[in-house]
Amino acid sequence: MGVVNVTPDSFSDGGRWLEPRDAIAHGRELLADGADILDIGGESTRPGATRPLVEEELGRVLPVITALAGDGAVVSVDTMRAEVAEAALAAGATIVNDVSGGLADPRILDVVAAAGAPYVAMHWRAHADHMRDFAVYDGPGGVVGAVRDELAARVEVMRAAGVAPEQVVLDPGLGFAKRAEHNWELLRHLDELASLGYPLLVGASRKSFLGRLLADRSGTPRPVDLREHANTAITLHLARHGVWGVRVHDVRAAHDALRVMERLDERQDDGEEEL
């Protein structure tokens, strides 16, 4: 899943693709690099971000969705709002990726149920401007148990709203109301999240916990645009655990690494290759 941020303030590339023509061109580049899905969003969810007006979000994403879906791309809309999800599906999107899992706007579940579209529900506790206050996991199961149980509770709400089981994809929400140690723990225990019985989407790309891991000797985190090798390692880890999707900014790096892994996993003898 290739990320297309049509925003002025996303943490990794805010403003680079704000103009529709630039976002459309970027989406086409990601497709050429091997993206299976384009995830188009008009609201930054970085820590501390403020929300755009509904009209602003619609104005950012709809022209991009219309163009890229018109090209034949599989498009996901990254939104927490029912109005945006409904308009995006009408414009050609076929997947709704909701970082709030229906908590920010419960009406989005009705939209998804009526459309029959795949719905990615992320683990979420609060909006970006104060989500750090909720990064506390003191229960006996720690962060893994809490995320598993809270996602399971969201699935029950989705089912009650008419969302079919086959529509549901779950996302542990790395970095959302989670500290670095929480992210690593979730990545180590993907099997517990998969035990819920739904496909998983995971997005670690360029996030701050990678910057902290790769900090220099003075403790300064690695800059955002220099974290890609670490994310490629995570992509391979996720692939080994059979996740449904990996949300990335650098599609080419992820795609190339996965092709190598797939080739190494092949068992048949293709004959001697030319050196």
PDB file of N, CA and C in Angstrom, residues 1-2 35-41 61 65 69 73-82 84-99 108 111-113 115-122 166-171 199 201 244-247:
ATOM      1  N   MET A   1       0.850  -1.181   0.000  1.00  0.00           N
ATOM      2  CA  MET A   1       0.000   0.000   0.000  1.00  0.00           C
ATOM      3  C   MET A   1       0.892   1.239   0.000  1.00  0.00           C
ATOM      4  N   GLY A   2       0.839   2.003  -1.073  1.00  0.00           N
ATOM      5  CA  GLY A   2       1.653   3.195  -1.198  1.00  0.00           C
ATOM      6  C   GLY A   2       0.923   4.422  -0.666  1.00  0.00           C
ATOM      7  N   ALA A  35       3.229  -0.622  -6.348  1.00  0.00           N
ATOM      8  CA  ALA A  35       2.145  -0.543  -5.370  1.00  0.00           C
ATOM      9  C   ALA A  35       0.921  -1.312  -5.851  1.00  0.00           C
ATOM     10  N   ASP A  36       0.313  -2.060  -4.955  1.00  0.00           N
ATOM     11  CA  ASP A  36      -0.946  -2.752  -5.258  1.00  0.00           C
ATOM     12  C   ASP A  36      -2.141  -1.876  -4.914  1.00  0.00           C
ATOM     13  N   ILE A  37      -1.989  -1.018  -3.916  1.00  0.00           N
ATOM     14  CA  ILE A  37      -3.052  -0.131  -3.450  1.00  0.00           C
ATOM     15  C   ILE A  37      -2.441   1.248  -3.228  1.00  0.00           C
ATOM     16  N   LEU A  38      -3.183   2.284  -3.557  1.00  0.00           N
ATOM     17  CA  LEU A  38      -2.783   3.651  -3.238  1.00  0.00           C
ATOM     18  C   LEU A  38      -3.679   4.161  -2.120  1.00  0.00           C
ATOM     19  N   ASP A  39      -3.078   4.590  -1.016  1.00  0.00           N
ATOM     20  CA  ASP A  39      -3.820   5.076   0.141  1.00  0.00           C
ATOM     21  C   ASP A  39      -3.755   6.600   0.140  1.00  0.00           C
ATOM     22  N   ILE A  40      -4.876   7.226  -0.159  1.00  0.00           N
ATOM     23  CA  ILE A  40      -4.918   8.672  -0.377  1.00  0.00           C
ATOM     24  C   ILE A  40      -5.607   9.343   0.801  1.00  0.00           C
ATOM     25  N   GLY A  41      -4.874  10.248   1.456  1.00  0.00           N
ATOM     26  CA  GLY A  41      -5.423  10.908   2.627  1.00  0.00           C
ATOM     27  C   GLY A  41      -5.252  12.404   2.583  1.00  0.00           C
ATOM     28  N   VAL A  61      -8.708  15.344  -1.502  1.00  0.00           N
ATOM     29  CA  VAL A  61      -8.623  13.943  -1.937  1.00  0.00           C
ATOM     30  C   VAL A  61      -9.452  13.599  -3.162  1.00  0.00           C
ATOM     31  N   ILE A  65      -8.363  10.969  -6.105  1.00  0.00           N
ATOM     32  CA  ILE A  65      -9.022   9.668  -6.181  1.00  0.00           C
ATOM     33  C   ILE A  65      -9.659   9.463  -7.548  1.00  0.00           C
ATOM     34  N   ALA A  69      -8.213   6.416  -9.686  1.00  0.00           N
ATOM     35  CA  ALA A  69      -9.171   5.330  -9.905  1.00  0.00           C
ATOM     36  C   ALA A  69      -9.524   5.233 -11.383  1.00  0.00           C
ATOM     37  N   ALA A  73      -6.337   2.203 -10.901  1.00  0.00           N
ATOM     38  CA  ALA A  73      -5.666   1.878  -9.639  1.00  0.00           C
ATOM     39  C   ALA A  73      -6.682   1.452  -8.587  1.00  0.00           C
ATOM     40  N   VAL A  74      -6.241   0.563  -7.707  1.00  0.00           N
ATOM     41  CA  VAL A  74      -7.019   0.223  -6.520  1.00  0.00           C
ATOM     42  C   VAL A  74      -6.729   1.315  -5.486  1.00  0.00           C
ATOM     43  N   VAL A  75      -7.761   2.046  -5.110  1.00  0.00           N
ATOM     44  CA  VAL A  75      -7.577   3.222  -4.264  1.00  0.00           C
ATOM     45  C   VAL A  75      -8.246   3.015  -2.913  1.00  0.00           C
ATOM     46  N   SER A  76      -7.498   3.344  -1.868  1.00  0.00           N
ATOM     47  CA  SER A  76      -8.008   3.391  -0.509  1.00  0.00           C
ATOM     48  C   SER A  76      -8.075   4.847  -0.078  1.00  0.00           C
ATOM     49  N   VAL A  77      -9.144   5.213   0.603  1.00  0.00           N
ATOM     50  CA  VAL A  77      -9.219   6.559   1.150  1.00  0.00           C
ATOM     51  C   VAL A  77      -8.892   6.487   2.639  1.00  0.00           C
ATOM     52  N   ASP A  78      -7.941   7.309   3.040  1.00  0.00           N
ATOM     53  CA  ASP A  78      -7.504   7.368   4.435  1.00  0.00           C
ATOM     54  C   ASP A  78      -8.266   8.502   5.103  1.00  0.00           C
ATOM     55  N   THR A  79      -9.343   8.151   5.810  1.00  0.00           N
ATOM     56  CA  THR A  79     -10.191   9.174   6.419  1.00  0.00           C
ATOM     57  C   THR A  79     -10.885   8.636   7.649  1.00  0.00           C
ATOM     58  N   MET A  80     -11.243   9.549   8.551  1.00  0.00           N
ATOM     59  CA  MET A  80     -12.034   9.204   9.732  1.00  0.00           C
ATOM     60  C   MET A  80     -13.465   9.705   9.611  1.00  0.00           C
ATOM     61  N   ARG A  81     -13.815  10.312   8.498  1.00  0.00           N
ATOM     62  CA  ARG A  81     -15.100  10.988   8.358  1.00  0.00           C
ATOM     63  C   ARG A  81     -16.030  10.249   7.396  1.00  0.00           C
ATOM     64  N   ALA A  82     -17.287  10.098   7.831  1.00  0.00           N
ATOM     65  CA  ALA A  82     -18.263   9.412   6.999  1.00  0.00           C
ATOM     66  C   ALA A  82     -18.493  10.133   5.682  1.00  0.00           C
ATOM     67  N   VAL A  84     -16.502  12.010   3.964  1.00  0.00           N
ATOM     68  CA  VAL A  84     -15.366  11.835   3.051  1.00  0.00           C
ATOM     69  C   VAL A  84     -15.337  10.407   2.509  1.00  0.00           C
ATOM     70  N   ALA A  85     -15.577   9.433   3.370  1.00  0.00           N
ATOM     71  CA  ALA A  85     -15.592   8.045   2.916  1.00  0.00           C
ATOM     72  C   ALA A  85     -16.656   7.833   1.838  1.00  0.00           C
ATOM     73  N   GLU A  86     -17.846   8.366   2.071  1.00  0.00           N
ATOM     74  CA  GLU A  86     -18.932   8.185   1.112  1.00  0.00           C
ATOM     75  C   GLU A  86     -18.604   8.843  -0.219  1.00  0.00           C
ATOM     76  N   ALA A  87     -18.091  10.064  -0.178  1.00  0.00           N
ATOM     77  CA  ALA A  87     -17.743  10.760  -1.419  1.00  0.00           C
ATOM     78  C   ALA A  87     -16.592  10.080  -2.134  1.00  0.00           C
ATOM     79  N   ALA A  88     -15.621   9.571  -1.378  1.00  0.00           N
ATOM     80  CA  ALA A  88     -14.478   8.899  -1.985  1.00  0.00           C
ATOM     81  C   ALA A  88     -14.892   7.606  -2.677  1.00  0.00           C
ATOM     82  N   LEU A  89     -15.776   6.854  -2.040  1.00  0.00           N
ATOM     83  CA  LEU A  89     -16.263   5.621  -2.667  1.00  0.00           C
ATOM     84  C   LEU A  89     -17.021   5.935  -3.951  1.00  0.00           C
ATOM     85  N   ALA A  90     -17.788   7.014  -3.943  1.00  0.00           N
ATOM     86  CA  ALA A  90     -18.503   7.424  -5.155  1.00  0.00           C
ATOM     87  C   ALA A  90     -17.545   7.867  -6.247  1.00  0.00           C
ATOM     88  N   ALA A  91     -16.369   8.381  -5.840  1.00  0.00           N
ATOM     89  CA  ALA A  91     -15.378   8.861  -6.812  1.00  0.00           C
ATOM     90  C   ALA A  91     -14.486   7.752  -7.348  1.00  0.00           C
ATOM     91  N   GLY A  92     -14.604   6.548  -6.793  1.00  0.00           N
ATOM     92  CA  GLY A  92     -13.823   5.441  -7.335  1.00  0.00           C
ATOM     93  C   GLY A  92     -12.968   4.689  -6.339  1.00  0.00           C
ATOM     94  N   ALA A  93     -12.862   5.178  -5.110  1.00  0.00           N
ATOM     95  CA  ALA A  93     -12.139   4.409  -4.094  1.00  0.00           C
ATOM     96  C   ALA A  93     -12.900   3.117  -3.809  1.00  0.00           C
ATOM     97  N   THR A  94     -12.173   2.076  -3.429  1.00  0.00           N
ATOM     98  CA  THR A  94     -12.818   0.796  -3.145  1.00  0.00           C
ATOM     99  C   THR A  94     -12.511   0.279  -1.745  1.00  0.00           C
ATOM    100  N   ILE A  95     -11.658   0.993  -0.990  1.00  0.00           N
ATOM    101  CA  ILE A  95     -11.283   0.607   0.364  1.00  0.00           C
ATOM    102  C   ILE A  95     -11.360   1.848   1.239  1.00  0.00           C
ATOM    103  N   VAL A  96     -11.821   1.680   2.477  1.00  0.00           N
ATOM    104  CA  VAL A  96     -11.804   2.766   3.452  1.00  0.00           C
ATOM    105  C   VAL A  96     -10.817   2.409   4.552  1.00  0.00           C
ATOM    106  N   ASN A  97      -9.846   3.280   4.768  1.00  0.00           N
ATOM    107  CA  ASN A  97      -8.818   3.086   5.786  1.00  0.00           C
ATOM    108  C   ASN A  97      -9.046   4.137   6.875  1.00  0.00           C
ATOM    109  N   ASP A  98      -9.600   3.699   7.994  1.00  0.00           N
ATOM    110  CA  ASP A  98     -10.018   4.609   9.063  1.00  0.00           C
ATOM    111  C   ASP A  98      -9.113   4.416  10.268  1.00  0.00           C
ATOM    112  N   VAL A  99      -8.237   5.384  10.539  1.00  0.00           N
ATOM    113  CA  VAL A  99      -7.297   5.234  11.643  1.00  0.00           C
ATOM    114  C   VAL A  99      -7.997   5.219  13.000  1.00  0.00           C
ATOM    115  N   ILE A 108     -19.393   6.309   9.894  1.00  0.00           N
ATOM    116  CA  ILE A 108     -18.585   5.735   8.817  1.00  0.00           C
ATOM    117  C   ILE A 108     -18.851   4.239   8.680  1.00  0.00           C
ATOM    118  N   VAL A 111     -21.696   3.764   6.311  1.00  0.00           N
ATOM    119  CA  VAL A 111     -21.255   3.972   4.928  1.00  0.00           C
ATOM    120  C   VAL A 111     -20.572   2.716   4.396  1.00  0.00           C
ATOM    121  N   VAL A 112     -19.671   2.176   5.196  1.00  0.00           N
ATOM    122  CA  VAL A 112     -18.918   0.994   4.782  1.00  0.00           C
ATOM    123  C   VAL A 112     -19.840  -0.207   4.634  1.00  0.00           C
ATOM    124  N   ALA A 113     -20.752  -0.374   5.579  1.00  0.00           N
ATOM    125  CA  ALA A 113     -21.675  -1.506   5.504  1.00  0.00           C
ATOM    126  C   ALA A 113     -22.538  -1.434   4.254  1.00  0.00           C
ATOM    127  N   ALA A 115     -21.848   0.075   1.445  1.00  0.00           N
ATOM    128  CA  ALA A 115     -21.038  -0.074   0.231  1.00  0.00           C
ATOM    129  C   ALA A 115     -20.469  -1.473   0.073  1.00  0.00           C
ATOM    130  N   GLY A 116     -20.329  -2.198   1.180  1.00  0.00           N
ATOM    131  CA  GLY A 116     -19.697  -3.518   1.122  1.00  0.00           C
ATOM    132  C   GLY A 116     -18.214  -3.441   0.861  1.00  0.00           C
ATOM    133  N   ALA A 117     -17.606  -2.284   1.135  1.00  0.00           N
ATOM    134  CA  ALA A 117     -16.184  -2.075   0.839  1.00  0.00           C
ATOM    135  C   ALA A 117     -15.310  -2.639   1.952  1.00  0.00           C
ATOM    136  N   PRO A 118     -14.100  -3.094   1.611  1.00  0.00           N
ATOM    137  CA  PRO A 118     -13.136  -3.448   2.661  1.00  0.00           C
ATOM    138  C   PRO A 118     -12.903  -2.262   3.581  1.00  0.00           C
ATOM    139  N   TYR A 119     -12.777  -2.560   4.871  1.00  0.00           N
ATOM    140  CA  TYR A 119     -12.663  -1.504   5.876  1.00  0.00           C
ATOM    141  C   TYR A 119     -11.487  -1.815   6.786  1.00  0.00           C
ATOM    142  N   VAL A 120     -10.470  -0.944   6.758  1.00  0.00           N
ATOM    143  CA  VAL A 120      -9.318  -1.084   7.633  1.00  0.00           C
ATOM    144  C   VAL A 120      -9.602  -0.305   8.906  1.00  0.00           C
ATOM    145  N   ALA A 121      -9.663  -1.014  10.026  1.00  0.00           N
ATOM    146  CA  ALA A 121      -9.943  -0.394  11.318  1.00  0.00           C
ATOM    147  C   ALA A 121      -8.669  -0.440  12.156  1.00  0.00           C
ATOM    148  N   MET A 122      -8.153   0.731  12.470  1.00  0.00           N
ATOM    149  CA  MET A 122      -6.914   0.812  13.242  1.00  0.00           C
ATOM    150  C   MET A 122      -7.210   0.945  14.726  1.00  0.00           C
ATOM    151  N   GLU A 166     -15.939 -10.424   6.226  1.00  0.00           N
ATOM    152  CA  GLU A 166     -14.984 -10.433   5.115  1.00  0.00           C
ATOM    153  C   GLU A 166     -14.551  -9.030   4.696  1.00  0.00           C
ATOM    154  N   GLN A 167     -15.215  -8.007   5.195  1.00  0.00           N
ATOM    155  CA  GLN A 167     -14.814  -6.633   4.893  1.00  0.00           C
ATOM    156  C   GLN A 167     -13.700  -6.135   5.806  1.00  0.00           C
ATOM    157  N   VAL A 168     -13.491  -6.782   6.938  1.00  0.00           N
ATOM    158  CA  VAL A 168     -12.683  -6.225   8.008  1.00  0.00           C
ATOM    159  C   VAL A 168     -11.195  -6.536   7.853  1.00  0.00           C
ATOM    160  N   VAL A 169     -10.379  -5.499   7.956  1.00  0.00           N
ATOM    161  CA  VAL A 169      -8.922  -5.593   8.078  1.00  0.00           C
ATOM    162  C   VAL A 169      -8.550  -4.796   9.324  1.00  0.00           C
ATOM    163  N   LEU A 170      -7.632  -5.320  10.142  1.00  0.00           N
ATOM    164  CA  LEU A 170      -7.251  -4.652  11.385  1.00  0.00           C
ATOM    165  C   LEU A 170      -5.820  -4.140  11.319  1.00  0.00           C
ATOM    166  N   ASP A 171      -5.574  -3.030  12.028  1.00  0.00           N
ATOM    167  CA  ASP A 171      -4.273  -2.376  12.041  1.00  0.00           C
ATOM    168  C   ASP A 171      -3.925  -2.062  13.502  1.00  0.00           C
ATOM    169  N   PRO A 199      -7.456 -10.229   8.616  1.00  0.00           N
ATOM    170  CA  PRO A 199      -6.194  -9.780   8.002  1.00  0.00           C
ATOM    171  C   PRO A 199      -5.647  -8.555   8.715  1.00  0.00           C
ATOM    172  N   LEU A 201      -3.153  -5.053   8.487  1.00  0.00           N
ATOM    173  CA  LEU A 201      -2.381  -4.026   7.788  1.00  0.00           C
ATOM    174  C   LEU A 201      -1.487  -3.369   8.829  1.00  0.00           C
ATOM    175  N   TRP A 244      -1.674  -8.932   5.680  1.00  0.00           N
ATOM    176  CA  TRP A 244      -2.435  -8.633   4.462  1.00  0.00           C
ATOM    177  C   TRP A 244      -1.791  -7.507   3.678  1.00  0.00           C
ATOM    178  N   GLY A 245      -1.279  -6.497   4.388  1.00  0.00           N
ATOM    179  CA  GLY A 245      -0.723  -5.349   3.696  1.00  0.00           C
ATOM    180  C   GLY A 245       0.297  -4.611   4.536  1.00  0.00           C
ATOM    181  N   VAL A 246       1.176  -3.906   3.850  1.00  0.00           N
ATOM    182  CA  VAL A 246       2.196  -3.078   4.484  1.00  0.00           C
ATOM    183  C   VAL A 246       2.070  -1.679   3.894  1.00  0.00           C
ATOM    184  N   ARG A 247       1.877  -0.701   4.757  1.00  0.00           N
ATOM    185  CA  ARG A 247       1.683   0.686   4.303  1.00  0.00           C
ATOM    186  C   ARG A 247       3.040   1.380   4.301  1.00  0.00           C
TER     187      ARG A 247
END
